[in-house]
XYZ file of C-alpha atoms in Angstrom:
433
model
C 6.299 -4.635 8.834
C 8.169 -6.273 11.712
C 7.132 -9.720 10.472
C 8.353 -8.950 6.948
C 11.600 -7.531 8.319
C 12.254 -10.659 10.399
C 11.536 -12.949 7.436
C 13.765 -10.949 5.091
C 16.841 -10.754 7.309
C 19.613 -13.117 8.457
C 20.434 -11.569 11.858
C 18.093 -9.406 13.950
C 19.608 -6.606 16.048
C 17.065 -5.854 18.752
C 17.506 -2.304 20.096
C 16.386 -1.795 23.705
C 16.739 1.495 25.590
C 18.721 0.980 28.825
C 16.539 3.489 30.697
C 13.104 2.395 29.377
C 13.652 -1.360 29.212
C 11.466 -3.712 27.171
C 8.349 -2.132 25.630
C 5.317 -3.865 23.998
C 6.754 -3.337 20.497
C 10.035 -4.958 21.645
C 8.126 -8.091 22.668
C 6.416 -8.093 19.254
C 9.812 -7.830 17.518
C 11.217 -10.709 19.629
C 8.237 -12.919 18.695
C 8.600 -12.152 14.968
C 12.341 -12.899 15.040
C 11.689 -16.190 16.849
C 8.902 -17.128 14.403
C 11.276 -16.486 11.484
C 14.029 -18.497 13.276
C 16.444 -15.549 13.058
C 19.357 -15.225 15.545
C 18.925 -12.191 17.832
C 21.672 -9.821 19.034
C 20.433 -7.362 21.671
C 21.889 -3.823 21.482
C 21.173 -2.097 24.807
C 21.300 1.586 23.833
C 21.578 4.843 25.878
C 24.127 3.447 28.363
C 25.509 7.022 28.654
C 22.375 8.063 30.607
C 22.686 8.052 34.411
C 19.388 6.160 34.790
C 20.553 3.313 32.482
C 19.993 -0.105 34.050
C 21.455 -2.957 31.978
C 20.779 -5.621 34.628
C 17.058 -4.769 34.588
C 17.020 -5.156 30.775
C 18.720 -8.571 31.085
C 16.124 -9.644 33.639
C 13.292 -8.551 31.322
C 14.873 -10.391 28.380
C 14.899 -13.664 30.343
C 11.133 -13.269 30.834
C 10.752 -13.442 27.047
C 13.008 -16.427 26.422
C 16.300 -14.574 25.792
C 18.860 -15.671 28.405
C 22.056 -13.512 28.309
C 25.419 -15.234 27.705
C 26.865 -14.121 31.048
C 23.842 -15.698 32.757
C 24.507 -19.044 31.073
C 22.335 -18.527 27.972
C 23.073 -17.854 24.288
C 21.633 -14.323 23.850
C 24.407 -11.857 22.947
C 23.989 -8.537 24.808
C 25.912 -5.502 23.512
C 25.770 -2.293 25.638
C 26.054 0.726 23.259
C 25.553 4.466 23.150
C 24.372 6.000 19.882
C 25.287 9.397 21.379
C 28.939 8.720 22.289
C 29.655 5.816 19.917
C 30.673 3.531 22.785
C 30.279 -0.219 22.239
C 29.742 -0.257 18.455
C 33.024 -2.053 17.702
C 31.846 -4.856 19.965
C 28.408 -4.936 18.291
C 29.993 -5.217 14.820
C 32.353 -7.965 16.027
C 29.396 -9.944 17.372
C 27.449 -9.513 14.111
C 30.486 -10.843 12.190
C 30.860 -13.715 14.658
C 27.212 -14.807 14.242
C 27.547 -14.464 10.446
C 30.603 -16.756 10.488
C 28.942 -19.343 12.739
C 25.799 -19.345 10.531
C 28.011 -19.399 7.397
C 26.101 -16.466 5.883
C 27.478 -15.928 2.392
C 26.255 -14.481 -0.895
C 27.556 -14.609 -4.462
C 27.616 -11.141 -6.083
C 28.393 -12.613 -9.533
C 25.051 -14.381 -10.092
C 21.626 -13.075 -11.205
C 19.938 -11.133 -8.421
C 17.423 -12.443 -5.917
C 15.753 -10.145 -3.410
C 12.625 -9.494 -1.384
C 10.101 -6.636 -1.674
C 9.950 -4.688 1.607
C 7.419 -2.051 0.471
C 5.708 -1.147 -2.800
C 3.544 1.737 -3.982
C 2.158 3.500 -7.048
C 3.881 6.874 -7.468
C 1.869 9.582 -9.241
C 4.714 10.552 -11.592
C 7.062 7.537 -11.628
C 4.595 4.621 -11.743
C 5.056 1.427 -9.698
C 8.005 1.640 -7.278
C 9.248 -1.232 -5.121
C 11.775 -1.097 -2.276
C 13.798 -4.292 -2.635
C 16.422 -5.809 -0.339
C 18.934 -7.737 -2.471
C 19.719 -11.072 -0.779
C 21.955 -12.710 -3.390
C 23.579 -11.764 -6.684
C 23.753 -8.255 -8.154
C 20.781 -6.369 -9.612
C 21.639 -4.040 -12.501
C 19.776 -1.391 -14.485
C 18.207 -2.980 -17.635
C 17.834 -6.408 -15.927
C 14.606 -8.256 -16.688
C 12.867 -9.193 -13.436
C 9.893 -11.168 -12.214
C 8.388 -10.242 -8.842
C 5.574 -12.557 -7.769
C 3.071 -12.207 -10.612
C 4.579 -8.896 -11.830
C 7.211 -8.501 -14.552
C 9.370 -5.585 -15.619
C 12.703 -4.240 -16.755
C 14.722 -2.160 -14.291
C 14.678 1.436 -15.611
C 16.318 3.116 -12.643
C 17.427 2.394 -9.084
C 18.007 4.659 -6.091
C 19.742 3.808 -2.822
C 18.554 4.609 0.716
C 19.923 8.177 0.425
C 18.024 8.879 -2.813
C 21.122 8.652 -5.040
C 20.863 6.971 -8.448
C 22.800 3.706 -8.680
C 23.402 1.330 -11.591
C 23.857 -1.870 -9.571
C 23.056 -3.277 -6.129
C 24.754 -6.272 -4.520
C 23.866 -8.535 -1.571
C 22.411 -6.795 1.541
C 21.802 -3.537 -0.368
C 18.295 -1.982 -0.243
C 17.192 -0.117 -3.392
C 14.047 1.455 -4.814
C 13.455 0.128 -8.313
C 11.432 1.572 -11.198
C 10.285 -0.211 -14.328
C 7.796 -2.797 -13.043
C 4.537 -3.225 -14.980
C 2.386 -3.252 -11.818
C 2.731 -2.763 -8.075
C 3.988 -6.036 -6.518
C 3.011 -7.304 -3.076
C 5.238 -6.786 -0.056
C 7.088 -9.993 0.709
C 7.190 -11.060 -2.966
C 10.526 -12.463 -4.134
C 12.328 -10.644 -6.970
C 14.318 -12.698 -9.487
C 16.429 -11.251 -12.292
C 15.998 -13.490 -15.357
C 17.694 -13.859 -18.728
C 14.876 -14.367 -21.200
C 12.152 -11.800 -21.610
C 9.834 -14.369 -23.194
C 10.260 -16.873 -20.365
C 9.594 -14.123 -17.828
C 6.228 -13.286 -19.440
C 5.200 -16.952 -19.583
C 6.047 -17.555 -15.929
C 4.174 -14.422 -14.830
C 1.118 -15.341 -16.917
C 1.111 -18.847 -15.469
C 1.272 -17.458 -11.929
C -1.595 -15.047 -12.637
C -3.751 -17.863 -13.993
C -3.024 -19.995 -10.947
C -3.826 -17.105 -8.617
C -7.095 -16.416 -10.438
C -8.144 -20.068 -10.334
C -7.512 -20.222 -6.587
C -9.501 -17.055 -5.909
C -12.570 -17.545 -8.099
C -15.566 -19.123 -6.384
C -18.990 -19.476 -7.930
C -21.748 -17.388 -6.327
C -24.406 -14.815 -7.204
C -23.661 -11.100 -7.117
C -23.847 -9.272 -3.814
C -23.634 -5.641 -2.696
C -22.628 -4.312 0.709
C -26.157 -3.021 1.317
C -27.859 -6.415 1.031
C -25.209 -8.567 2.717
C -27.195 -9.025 5.941
C -30.413 -10.027 4.147
C -28.531 -12.596 2.099
C -26.816 -13.985 5.229
C -30.152 -14.191 7.075
C -31.691 -16.082 4.153
C -28.769 -18.499 4.235
C -27.703 -17.609 0.687
C -24.133 -16.639 1.562
C -21.808 -17.845 4.286
C -18.822 -15.760 3.213
C -18.286 -12.188 2.032
C -15.578 -11.911 -0.636
C -13.717 -8.608 -0.760
C -11.075 -7.167 -3.103
C -8.923 -4.446 -1.503
C -7.109 -1.793 -3.557
C -5.177 1.092 -1.953
C -2.573 3.720 -2.814
C 0.295 2.089 -0.877
C 1.040 -1.478 0.175
C 1.075 -0.598 3.889
C -2.563 0.557 3.655
C -3.474 -2.597 1.705
C -2.217 -4.795 4.530
C -3.858 -2.687 7.244
C -7.269 -2.772 5.502
C -6.969 -6.486 4.699
C -6.076 -7.526 8.256
C -8.765 -5.316 9.799
C -11.474 -6.704 7.499
C -10.496 -10.338 8.064
C -10.844 -9.821 11.833
C -14.572 -9.049 11.309
C -15.346 -12.706 10.528
C -17.836 -14.297 12.920
C -19.660 -17.609 13.439
C -22.264 -16.865 10.779
C -20.186 -15.306 8.027
C -16.523 -15.284 7.060
C -14.861 -12.248 5.476
C -12.535 -13.426 2.687
C -10.096 -10.895 1.227
C -9.487 -12.757 -2.038
C -7.206 -10.138 -3.583
C -5.331 -7.186 -2.051
C -2.960 -4.937 -3.984
C -1.668 -1.365 -4.283
C -2.745 0.581 -7.381
C -5.829 1.857 -9.197
C -8.966 -0.296 -9.582
C -8.593 -1.945 -12.999
C -10.684 -3.970 -15.430
C -9.056 -7.199 -14.147
C -10.265 -6.374 -10.604
C -13.851 -5.964 -11.880
C -13.650 -9.270 -13.783
C -12.376 -11.049 -10.668
C -15.075 -9.425 -8.511
C -17.779 -10.418 -11.004
C -16.682 -14.046 -11.223
C -16.050 -14.449 -7.495
C -19.009 -12.398 -6.242
C -16.751 -9.903 -4.460
C -17.185 -6.324 -3.286
C -14.323 -3.968 -4.168
C -13.082 -1.619 -1.436
C -10.839 1.217 -2.648
C -8.731 3.255 -0.232
C -7.393 6.547 -1.691
C -7.752 5.166 -5.233
C -10.533 5.064 -7.801
C -11.528 2.898 -10.785
C -10.206 3.985 -14.176
C -12.937 4.955 -16.669
C -12.952 1.533 -18.366
C -13.230 -0.306 -15.051
C -16.005 2.024 -13.902
C -18.194 1.411 -16.953
C -17.661 -2.376 -16.758
C -18.560 -2.330 -13.041
C -21.799 -0.454 -13.779
C -22.734 -2.933 -16.528
C -21.921 -6.026 -14.468
C -23.372 -4.763 -11.182
C -20.107 -5.030 -9.225
C -20.242 -2.979 -6.015
C -17.302 -0.551 -5.571
C -16.958 1.313 -2.287
C -14.374 4.113 -2.055
C -12.957 5.381 1.236
C -10.375 7.824 2.561
C -10.421 6.662 6.194
C -9.695 3.010 7.000
C -12.059 2.965 9.980
C -15.013 4.030 7.808
C -14.459 1.029 5.533
C -14.215 -1.304 8.540
C -17.341 0.189 10.119
C -19.381 -0.122 6.903
C -18.481 -3.786 6.433
C -19.138 -4.454 10.134
C -22.544 -2.753 9.933
C -23.357 -4.677 6.748
C -22.548 -7.943 8.491
C -24.810 -6.956 11.376
C -27.556 -5.648 9.106
C -27.105 -2.105 10.376
C -25.860 -0.384 7.231
C -27.700 2.934 7.208
C -25.557 5.663 5.667
C -26.757 9.139 6.525
C -24.983 10.768 3.626
C -23.933 9.585 0.195
C -21.748 10.889 -2.579
C -23.303 11.685 -5.939
C -20.833 11.595 -8.830
C -21.394 14.579 -11.144
C -18.657 14.515 -13.747
C -15.026 14.558 -14.713
C -12.706 17.035 -16.446
C -9.244 16.560 -17.921
C -6.589 19.220 -17.263
C -5.146 20.287 -20.645
C -3.398 23.532 -19.697
C -2.277 25.265 -16.498
C -2.217 29.056 -16.101
C -0.873 31.250 -13.319
C -3.059 34.265 -12.552
C -2.003 36.851 -9.981
C -4.300 37.001 -6.973
C -5.881 33.637 -7.816
C -2.930 31.248 -8.170
C -3.013 28.290 -10.536
C -5.989 27.870 -12.861
C -6.554 24.586 -14.675
C -7.700 24.855 -18.272
C -9.992 21.833 -18.519
C -12.161 19.885 -20.919
C -15.226 18.254 -19.355
C -15.146 14.603 -20.499
C -18.104 13.274 -18.463
C -21.222 14.715 -16.825
C -20.786 18.248 -15.543
C -18.691 20.350 -13.154
C -20.643 22.427 -10.591
C -19.313 25.499 -8.812
C -21.052 24.260 -5.647
C -19.564 20.769 -6.020
C -16.620 19.195 -4.260
C -13.510 18.153 -6.203
C -11.005 15.319 -6.145
C -7.769 15.550 -8.123
C -6.371 12.310 -9.540
C -2.939 11.750 -11.075
C -2.477 8.315 -12.712
C -5.705 7.201 -10.965
C -4.255 7.929 -7.510
C -5.914 10.727 -5.545
C -3.615 13.702 -4.891
C -6.004 15.951 -2.978
C -9.628 16.971 -2.548
C -11.138 20.383 -2.089
C -13.746 22.903 -3.139
C -14.154 24.983 -6.296
C -12.661 28.447 -5.807
C -13.640 29.731 -9.256
C -15.370 28.196 -12.285
C -15.213 30.209 -15.507
C -16.219 29.929 -19.173
C -13.914 32.332 -20.973
C -14.004 35.366 -18.606
C -17.464 34.769 -17.125
C -18.188 33.104 -13.777
C -20.616 30.214 -14.308
C -22.555 27.842 -12.036
C -21.854 24.734 -14.095
C -20.056 23.486 -17.222
C -21.412 20.475 -19.135
C -19.697 17.638 -21.003
C -17.926 18.651 -24.205
C -17.178 22.217 -23.077
C -13.963 23.854 -21.902
C -13.621 25.765 -18.643
C -11.178 27.244 -16.162
C -11.120 25.800 -12.635
C -9.184 27.042 -9.631
C -9.143 24.850 -6.546
C -9.282 26.146 -2.997
C -5.886 25.883 -1.206
C -4.263 23.793 -3.961
C -1.603 25.014 -6.379
C 0.038 21.863 -7.713
C -2.270 21.026 -10.623
C -0.567 19.486 -13.665
C -1.475 18.782 -17.285
C -2.929 15.282 -17.558
C -4.554 15.345 -14.104
C -8.246 14.489 -13.833
C -10.668 16.512 -11.745
C -13.684 14.623 -10.466
C -16.723 16.566 -9.243
C -19.226 15.207 -6.722
C -21.856 16.349 -4.253
C -22.727 15.121 -0.769
C -26.422 14.272 -0.391
C -28.244 13.362 2.763
C -30.334 10.233 2.660
C -33.542 9.807 4.592
């Protein structure tokens, strides 16, 4: 996040507490700003505290390559107090001074250009991207292309959650209307022609696919070590899908660090959103394993994966995914328990019953729902919660199970936010010998 912030900005204001001095995360921020070649202004905060020591902060800054102006360097130091408001006029003056020297200007009358800071799949609103506008003005109804994703801006909200119709240079906004979840760091361009936008996006997708696809035989996480030992594979290709972009990056970076002398872990595709048919096709053609974090495959993707033998592993805890891949690479994969998928039901009606709470009127679309089973609730293929069955009824009778093609009433333990259109997935935990 710090790296993205440094790359997206024109001037970095580094905040250092006058009493604490430079902390490890401050050093990280300095390094990112230097790597992005961004001018740094240091705001030394909390100068109202009796234990504030500005000279000590200056000394620490010199140790990390920032020599203060009054010590003969070019680092601007601004003592401030967020509590009393002291020093902020000086900080603003220095920001304006650096902006003038760097000739930082933007034209609000052109088509917008911006950068994606964060992106996620919202259960009710669809793909949402937080975009920092860098040039031009973005308006509602603008056609946009963001990396390989296209869309038309349906709505925008500012940093206080208020709806806005336009956003100019230096304004951060959350935008709705994109077809898919873009990647953080992608550049957003507003474009005139809808047709041109689609062509450009399609071309980018094709290029991305060509770069990622490598010929190899299929592999599953369980037989990775055997295949490595036999010399069949020297790299493990992985596709990462997660509910939010921050998780995508965390999983991707953690997995790539597992590479060793014998085998390299290649994350060939990493994106926020549900596991789709296109992910299965990519995994099949590039011999990749799909790792899902807080998401699941849609029904079409699931059936294609079963037919093509693509291995999909679903996790809720990042460390479990890392551990499994690490064990697979070392030939130690020995899961003690496994999940057995039982069935799926679609919520078609929601009732409120006194003493019980919300009851979901469901239709079992696959397999069966067991009263002893565990449940996961999905909204737009993103998991909302998981829990146990509180009650399972056919008409007014309590039942142990309900099979495919039948209707039933389900109430979920400690969960009262079920909605029409949600899917309830039922599974059991089985111990393996």
